[in-house]
Coordinates of C-alpha atoms in Angstrom, one line a residue:
M1 CA 184.2 53.3 -28.2
I2 CA 186.7 54.8 -25.3
D3 CA 188.6 57.9 -25.9
M4 CA 191.7 58.3 -23.2
T5 CA 192.8 61.4 -22.3
Q6 CA 195.8 63.0 -20.2
D7 CA 193.3 64.0 -17.8
G8 CA 191.6 61.0 -17.4
V9 CA 189.2 58.1 -19.4
T10 CA 186.3 60.0 -21.3
V11 CA 183.7 57.1 -22.4
I12 CA 181.8 58.0 -25.6
S13 CA 179.6 55.0 -26.2
E14 CA 178.1 54.2 -29.4
S15 CA 175.7 52.1 -28.4
T16 CA 174.6 54.7 -25.7
D17 CA 174.1 57.1 -28.4
N18 CA 172.0 54.7 -30.7
Q19 CA 169.8 53.4 -27.7
E20 CA 169.1 56.9 -26.9
M21 CA 168.3 57.9 -30.7
A22 CA 165.9 54.8 -30.5
I23 CA 164.4 55.6 -27.4
S24 CA 163.8 59.6 -28.8
Q25 CA 162.5 58.0 -32.3
H26 CA 160.1 55.8 -30.3
A27 CA 158.7 58.8 -28.2
Q28 CA 158.4 60.3 -31.7
A29 CA 156.3 57.8 -33.0
V30 CA 154.1 57.6 -29.5
G31 CA 153.5 61.5 -30.4
V32 CA 152.0 60.8 -33.9
L33 CA 150.2 57.8 -32.8
A34 CA 148.5 60.0 -30.0
T35 CA 147.9 63.0 -32.2
K36 CA 146.4 60.5 -34.9
L37 CA 144.2 58.8 -32.0
G38 CA 143.2 62.5 -30.5
Y39 CA 144.5 61.9 -27.4
D40 CA 146.1 65.2 -25.8
G41 CA 146.5 63.9 -22.0
T42 CA 150.5 63.2 -20.7
L43 CA 152.3 60.9 -22.6
S44 CA 153.7 58.2 -19.4
V45 CA 153.2 54.7 -18.4
G46 CA 151.3 56.0 -15.1
A47 CA 149.3 58.3 -16.7
L48 CA 147.9 56.3 -19.2
E49 CA 146.7 53.1 -16.7
D50 CA 145.4 56.0 -14.3
G51 CA 143.5 56.9 -17.5
I52 CA 142.3 53.4 -18.0
R53 CA 141.3 53.1 -14.6
F54 CA 139.2 56.2 -14.7
Y55 CA 137.6 55.2 -17.8
Q56 CA 136.7 51.8 -16.8
L57 CA 132.9 53.1 -16.7
R58 CA 129.8 51.4 -18.5
T59 CA 129.6 53.8 -21.4
A60 CA 130.8 53.7 -24.8
E61 CA 132.8 56.9 -24.8
S62 CA 134.7 55.7 -22.1
C63 CA 135.2 52.7 -23.8
F64 CA 136.8 54.8 -26.4
E65 CA 139.0 56.6 -24.3
M66 CA 140.3 53.1 -22.4
G67 CA 140.8 52.0 -26.0
K68 CA 143.0 55.1 -26.9
R69 CA 145.3 54.7 -23.7
L70 CA 145.6 50.7 -24.0
L71 CA 147.2 51.2 -27.9
L72 CA 149.4 54.2 -26.3
L73 CA 150.4 51.9 -23.6
K74 CA 151.1 48.7 -25.9
E75 CA 153.1 51.2 -27.9
M76 CA 155.3 52.4 -24.7
T77 CA 156.0 48.8 -23.1
A78 CA 158.4 46.5 -23.9
H79 CA 157.5 43.1 -25.7
G80 CA 155.8 40.9 -23.1
E81 CA 155.2 43.9 -20.5
F82 CA 151.8 45.3 -21.7
S83 CA 149.8 41.7 -21.1
K84 CA 150.8 42.0 -17.6
R85 CA 149.9 45.4 -17.2
V86 CA 146.4 44.8 -19.3
E87 CA 145.9 41.9 -16.4
M88 CA 146.8 44.2 -13.3
L89 CA 144.2 46.5 -14.7
G90 CA 141.7 43.9 -14.4
F91 CA 141.3 43.3 -18.5
S92 CA 141.0 40.2 -20.0
K93 CA 143.6 40.2 -23.0
R94 CA 140.3 39.3 -25.2
M95 CA 138.4 42.1 -23.7
A96 CA 141.5 44.8 -24.2
Q97 CA 141.7 43.6 -27.5
K98 CA 138.1 44.6 -28.5
F99 CA 138.8 47.7 -26.9
M100 CA 141.7 48.9 -28.8
S101 CA 139.8 47.6 -32.1
A102 CA 136.7 49.8 -31.5
V103 CA 138.9 52.4 -31.5
L104 CA 140.9 51.3 -34.7
K105 CA 137.5 50.7 -36.3
L106 CA 136.0 54.0 -35.3
S107 CA 138.6 56.5 -35.2
N108 CA 138.5 56.6 -39.4
A109 CA 134.9 57.6 -39.4
N110 CA 132.9 60.7 -37.7
S111 CA 132.2 58.3 -34.9
S112 CA 130.4 60.9 -32.6
S113 CA 127.0 60.2 -33.4
L114 CA 127.5 56.5 -33.8
L115 CA 129.0 56.4 -29.8
Q116 CA 126.4 58.7 -28.6
K117 CA 123.5 56.3 -30.2
A118 CA 125.1 53.4 -29.1
G119 CA 125.4 54.7 -25.4
T120 CA 126.8 51.3 -23.5
Q121 CA 130.2 49.4 -23.9
T122 CA 128.2 46.4 -24.7
K123 CA 126.4 47.8 -27.4
L124 CA 129.7 49.4 -29.1
L125 CA 131.6 46.4 -29.0
E126 CA 128.8 44.4 -30.5
L127 CA 129.2 47.3 -33.4
I128 CA 132.9 46.6 -34.2
S129 CA 131.6 43.5 -35.9
L130 CA 130.6 45.7 -38.8
D131 CA 132.7 46.3 -41.8
D132 CA 134.3 49.7 -42.1
D133 CA 132.4 50.4 -45.0
E134 CA 129.3 49.2 -43.4
I135 CA 129.8 51.6 -40.2
Q136 CA 130.1 54.6 -42.9
V137 CA 127.0 53.6 -43.9
I138 CA 125.4 53.5 -40.6
E139 CA 127.1 57.0 -39.7
E140 CA 125.9 58.4 -42.9
G141 CA 122.0 57.7 -42.0
G142 CA 121.8 54.5 -43.8
S143 CA 121.1 51.2 -42.4
I144 CA 122.6 47.6 -42.5
G145 CA 119.5 45.3 -42.5
E146 CA 117.6 46.5 -39.4
V147 CA 120.5 48.6 -37.9
N148 CA 120.8 52.1 -38.2
L149 CA 121.7 55.2 -35.8
D150 CA 117.5 55.1 -34.5
S151 CA 117.2 51.5 -33.8
I152 CA 121.1 51.3 -32.4
E153 CA 120.1 53.8 -29.4
T154 CA 116.2 52.3 -29.1
M155 CA 117.7 48.2 -29.1
S156 CA 118.4 46.1 -26.5
V157 CA 122.2 45.1 -26.5
R158 CA 120.4 41.2 -27.4
E159 CA 118.2 42.7 -30.0
L160 CA 121.1 44.5 -31.2
K161 CA 123.1 41.4 -31.4
Q162 CA 120.3 39.4 -33.2
A163 CA 120.2 42.1 -35.8
L164 CA 123.9 42.4 -36.4
R165 CA 123.8 38.4 -36.5
D166 CA 120.6 38.6 -39.5
A167 CA 122.2 41.3 -41.2
K168 CA 125.8 39.6 -41.3
A169 CA 123.6 36.2 -42.2
D170 CA 121.3 38.2 -44.9
N171 CA 124.7 39.4 -46.9
Q172 CA 126.1 35.8 -46.7
A173 CA 123.2 34.6 -48.0
K174 CA 123.6 36.8 -50.9
E175 CA 127.1 36.5 -51.5
N176 CA 126.7 32.5 -51.8
I177 CA 123.4 32.5 -53.9
I178 CA 125.1 35.4 -56.4
K179 CA 128.3 33.0 -57.0
K180 CA 126.5 29.7 -57.3
K181 CA 124.3 31.6 -60.1
D182 CA 127.1 33.1 -62.1
E183 CA 128.5 29.6 -61.9
K184 CA 125.5 28.3 -63.0
L185 CA 124.8 31.5 -65.8
N186 CA 128.7 30.2 -66.9
E187 CA 128.0 26.5 -67.2
L188 CA 124.5 27.5 -69.4
D189 CA 126.7 29.7 -71.7
A190 CA 129.3 27.2 -71.9
E191 CA 126.3 24.4 -73.0
L192 CA 124.6 26.6 -75.2
T193 CA 127.6 27.7 -77.2
K194 CA 128.6 24.2 -77.9
L195 CA 125.3 23.5 -79.8
Q196 CA 125.5 26.9 -81.8
A197 CA 125.4 26.4 -85.4
P198 CA 126.5 28.4 -88.8
A199 CA 123.0 28.9 -89.6
K200 CA 121.5 32.6 -88.5
V201 CA 118.3 31.3 -87.9
K202 CA 119.5 28.8 -85.7
E203 CA 121.7 30.9 -84.0
R204 CA 119.1 33.8 -83.3
A205 CA 116.9 31.0 -81.9
E206 CA 119.8 29.7 -79.5
T207 CA 120.1 33.2 -78.1
E208 CA 116.3 33.0 -77.5
Q209 CA 116.6 30.1 -75.5
Q210 CA 119.6 31.4 -73.7
Q211 CA 118.1 34.3 -72.7
L212 CA 114.7 32.5 -71.5
A213 CA 116.6 30.2 -69.6
K214 CA 118.8 33.3 -67.9
S215 CA 115.5 34.3 -66.9
V216 CA 114.0 31.3 -65.6
L217 CA 116.9 30.7 -64.1
E218 CA 117.3 34.2 -62.4
K219 CA 113.7 33.7 -61.0
I220 CA 114.2 30.9 -59.3
Q221 CA 117.5 31.7 -57.9
E222 CA 115.6 35.1 -56.5
S223 CA 112.8 33.0 -55.1
T224 CA 115.8 30.7 -53.5
L225 CA 117.6 33.8 -51.8
T226 CA 114.3 34.8 -50.6
L227 CA 113.6 31.2 -48.6
Y228 CA 117.0 30.9 -47.6
N229 CA 117.0 34.4 -45.8
D230 CA 113.5 33.8 -44.4
I231 CA 114.7 30.5 -43.3
T232 CA 117.9 32.0 -41.8
R233 CA 115.7 34.4 -40.0
F234 CA 113.6 31.7 -38.6
V235 CA 116.7 29.9 -37.3
N236 CA 117.9 32.5 -35.5
A237 CA 114.4 33.4 -34.1
C238 CA 114.4 30.0 -32.6
Q239 CA 117.5 30.1 -31.2
A240 CA 116.8 32.8 -29.3
V241 CA 113.7 31.6 -28.0
A242 CA 115.8 28.3 -26.8
E243 CA 118.3 30.5 -25.1
T244 CA 115.1 32.4 -23.2
I245 CA 113.6 29.2 -22.6
E246 CA 117.0 28.2 -21.0
E247 CA 118.1 31.5 -19.2
H248 CA 114.6 32.0 -17.5
G249 CA 113.6 28.0 -16.8
L250 CA 110.7 28.1 -18.7
Y251 CA 110.8 24.3 -19.4
H252 CA 107.0 24.1 -19.7
L253 CA 107.2 25.7 -22.7
Q254 CA 109.9 23.2 -24.5
E255 CA 107.5 21.0 -25.7
Q256 CA 105.1 23.6 -27.2
Y257 CA 108.4 24.9 -29.1
E258 CA 109.7 21.6 -30.8
M259 CA 105.8 21.1 -31.9
S260 CA 106.0 24.4 -33.7
I261 CA 109.5 23.3 -35.1
V262 CA 108.1 20.0 -36.2
A263 CA 104.7 21.7 -37.9
S264 CA 106.9 23.8 -39.6
F265 CA 109.4 21.3 -41.5
Q266 CA 106.0 19.1 -42.1
Q267 CA 104.8 22.2 -43.9
I268 CA 107.9 22.4 -46.1
A269 CA 108.1 19.0 -46.5
E270 CA 104.3 19.0 -47.9
L271 CA 105.6 21.5 -50.9
S272 CA 107.6 18.9 -52.8
T273 CA 104.0 17.3 -53.2
T274 CA 102.8 20.5 -54.1
L275 CA 105.5 21.5 -56.8
G276 CA 105.8 17.7 -57.8
V277 CA 109.2 17.3 -57.4
Q278 CA 110.2 13.9 -55.4
I279 CA 112.8 14.6 -52.4
D280 CA 114.1 11.7 -50.2
F281 CA 114.1 13.6 -47.2
E282 CA 115.1 10.5 -45.1
N283 CA 117.8 9.7 -47.3
M284 CA 119.0 13.5 -47.1
V285 CA 118.8 13.3 -43.4
T286 CA 120.6 9.8 -42.9
P287 CA 122.7 9.0 -46.1
S288 CA 122.7 5.5 -47.5
W289 CA 126.7 6.2 -47.1
A290 CA 126.5 6.7 -43.5
N291 CA 124.4 3.7 -42.4
Q292 CA 126.9 1.7 -44.5
A293 CA 129.6 3.3 -42.7
E294 CA 127.8 2.3 -39.3
Q295 CA 127.3 -1.1 -40.2
N296 CA 130.9 -1.8 -40.8

């Protein structure tokens, strides 16, 4: 809008006012984010970039501080500009995202002890794979698998990575087994319901049968869960050994490594005879439909 006066032309721009208001609101939002993150430094692009460079050290605390500044820098820069500035700072976009994720995940917890125990950026960035609830358990002195405040401090990065992988595998296996168990129990309940009769004696007998079946099913499912977890650990251990052989060139151990695995699976195959269960291992590995598909 333009206001004409006798002394000249006075320009009153509503768009300029709107821009100034938007800038003010954005500055307030940045200030709120800084307070939430516990950042008390200067809020300027230059100061934030200087801080990021300062904290480019191999410590967990510096990783946390860099993450704060990266979050604020992203908030303060225009769309598309943040990625360019991150590249100029020597970060990959993926690494910058990890630093920011570490802050967002750990800023909600009393994470001073976890930062102290992690010690290095590499360990801290491995720990952000944990869920918020799992991080809280560790902060409160508990354990997730073999991962706790004491073990985090003493483990190497490779050991911590393996322990986190095992913990995730255990949790996933438990969830899968529980889900399958519930499905089987539901199927069993439905089948037994169909067999119920008005007679009280038969009804009582079916109830007892249902309880017995449930107990038997729970026992085999529990054993299956134990075996599944052991197999998962076995596979993870084998993968770790294979990586070590490849990494250090220990190829003279390859044959012994493979023989050990073959012997383990031979023992598993022999269990089918011991348990009296016929298993067509060849068809499991190469199903008949796969052979037919190759012939066609």
